[in-house]
């Protein structure tokens, strides 16, 4: 079967042929690759082509495809039983592995997706504060629950419009939208609204392309939240155990009231979590009145993969230094190649996360990101595929380095990029 026939078949069975929209290659054209297998840094499609994979399942695979330790942990868990719907020791083990690193997080609860983690954190913040409104940032993605799938139309922060059909205007009305890295836009909203339950942000934004939050900006967010008794939620579903071992917190030490995790903490299996101070977390049912539940939450296989993944990350000296070094070589190499060809290009990295825009000026927020040349992006993406490199099929995504990558992989990627820029 070819990718084309596989996609046609999938289209007749699955809505849009995919189970998550960005997989469909809609913004770059053509049909998606159907992946047969992966080993380390590489993936193979069903036609037998091999690619260097910078998607890494959109972040979870810190140790690449088919990591032996994660496989072994899963096999052992599989033998014990796939799911019980009752407490198991591995949930407490993973909880401890995460919490012991964060002095400001006392308790955690596991869920199965990042969407659930942020949705639950928002409900908890509303329950804890007794307030309705939430504040988010344009271009930040926190999963697809109703109140978070909202962003300002044309930068008009007062006129919130849902980003999807099926979301009620009242959800949008309670979701205030500010501009990333722009403290004045946040101050203006706090001046107008006294009843903001929480402010949620990706402290290292990875869903409008990679746009790191300025440290000073994040510090000011913490301050303004404290002044207004608004809970600060750092969504580290992507950046946690990716940007550094401790995510954004490991880089700047800023303590949020609630933190959400996902992706890496499941080691490639479905696991996510939200954590915070005891006084907040104890508002959750059965101790408190905020209801939240999940049949497969804390699933033994996912916990086993998560424990293996995080233990390995913790035990490996200089892991993030190594990943950052590779990301630096890659992004500066790409920037040099683009400059040689006179292509407008911006690239940056944080730990093992890296990103690039076909844009003339540095990108600080979503409106800046929107100035990217999407036609150039689509062409470059296509050229890179032809040259054996699999990049995220959208300008507004982040790339990931995994531990199985090395200088040789980066050399091969830059070689492919050289040809791809030339053919733009
Ligand atoms: C991926 C992501 C989510 C959503 O996680 P899912 O597991 O896809 O539901 C939420 N927040 C951020 C920052 C993410 O990167």
PDB file of C-alpha atoms in Angstrom, residues 138 150-161 177 367:
ATOM      1  CA  UNK A 138      -3.270  34.508  22.025  1.00  0.00           C
ATOM      2  CA  UNK A 150     -10.693  30.687  22.435  1.00  0.00           C
ATOM      3  CA  UNK A 151      -8.400  33.367  21.091  1.00  0.00           C
ATOM      4  CA  UNK A 152      -8.858  37.010  20.208  1.00  0.00           C
ATOM      5  CA  UNK A 153      -9.967  37.804  16.675  1.00  0.00           C
ATOM      6  CA  UNK A 154      -7.536  40.165  14.924  1.00  0.00           C
ATOM      7  CA  UNK A 155      -5.796  41.015  18.156  1.00  0.00           C
ATOM      8  CA  UNK A 156      -8.915  42.589  19.644  1.00  0.00           C
ATOM      9  CA  UNK A 157      -8.568  41.344  23.181  1.00  0.00           C
ATOM     10  CA  UNK A 158     -11.978  42.572  24.226  1.00  0.00           C
ATOM     11  CA  UNK A 159     -13.871  40.777  21.468  1.00  0.00           C
ATOM     12  CA  UNK A 160     -13.232  37.154  22.278  1.00  0.00           C
ATOM     13  CA  UNK A 161     -14.333  34.733  19.632  1.00  0.00           C
ATOM     14  CA  UNK A 177      -7.169  36.897  25.918  1.00  0.00           C
ATOM     15  CA  UNK A 367       0.838  38.295  15.631  1.00  0.00           C
TER      16      UNK A 367
END
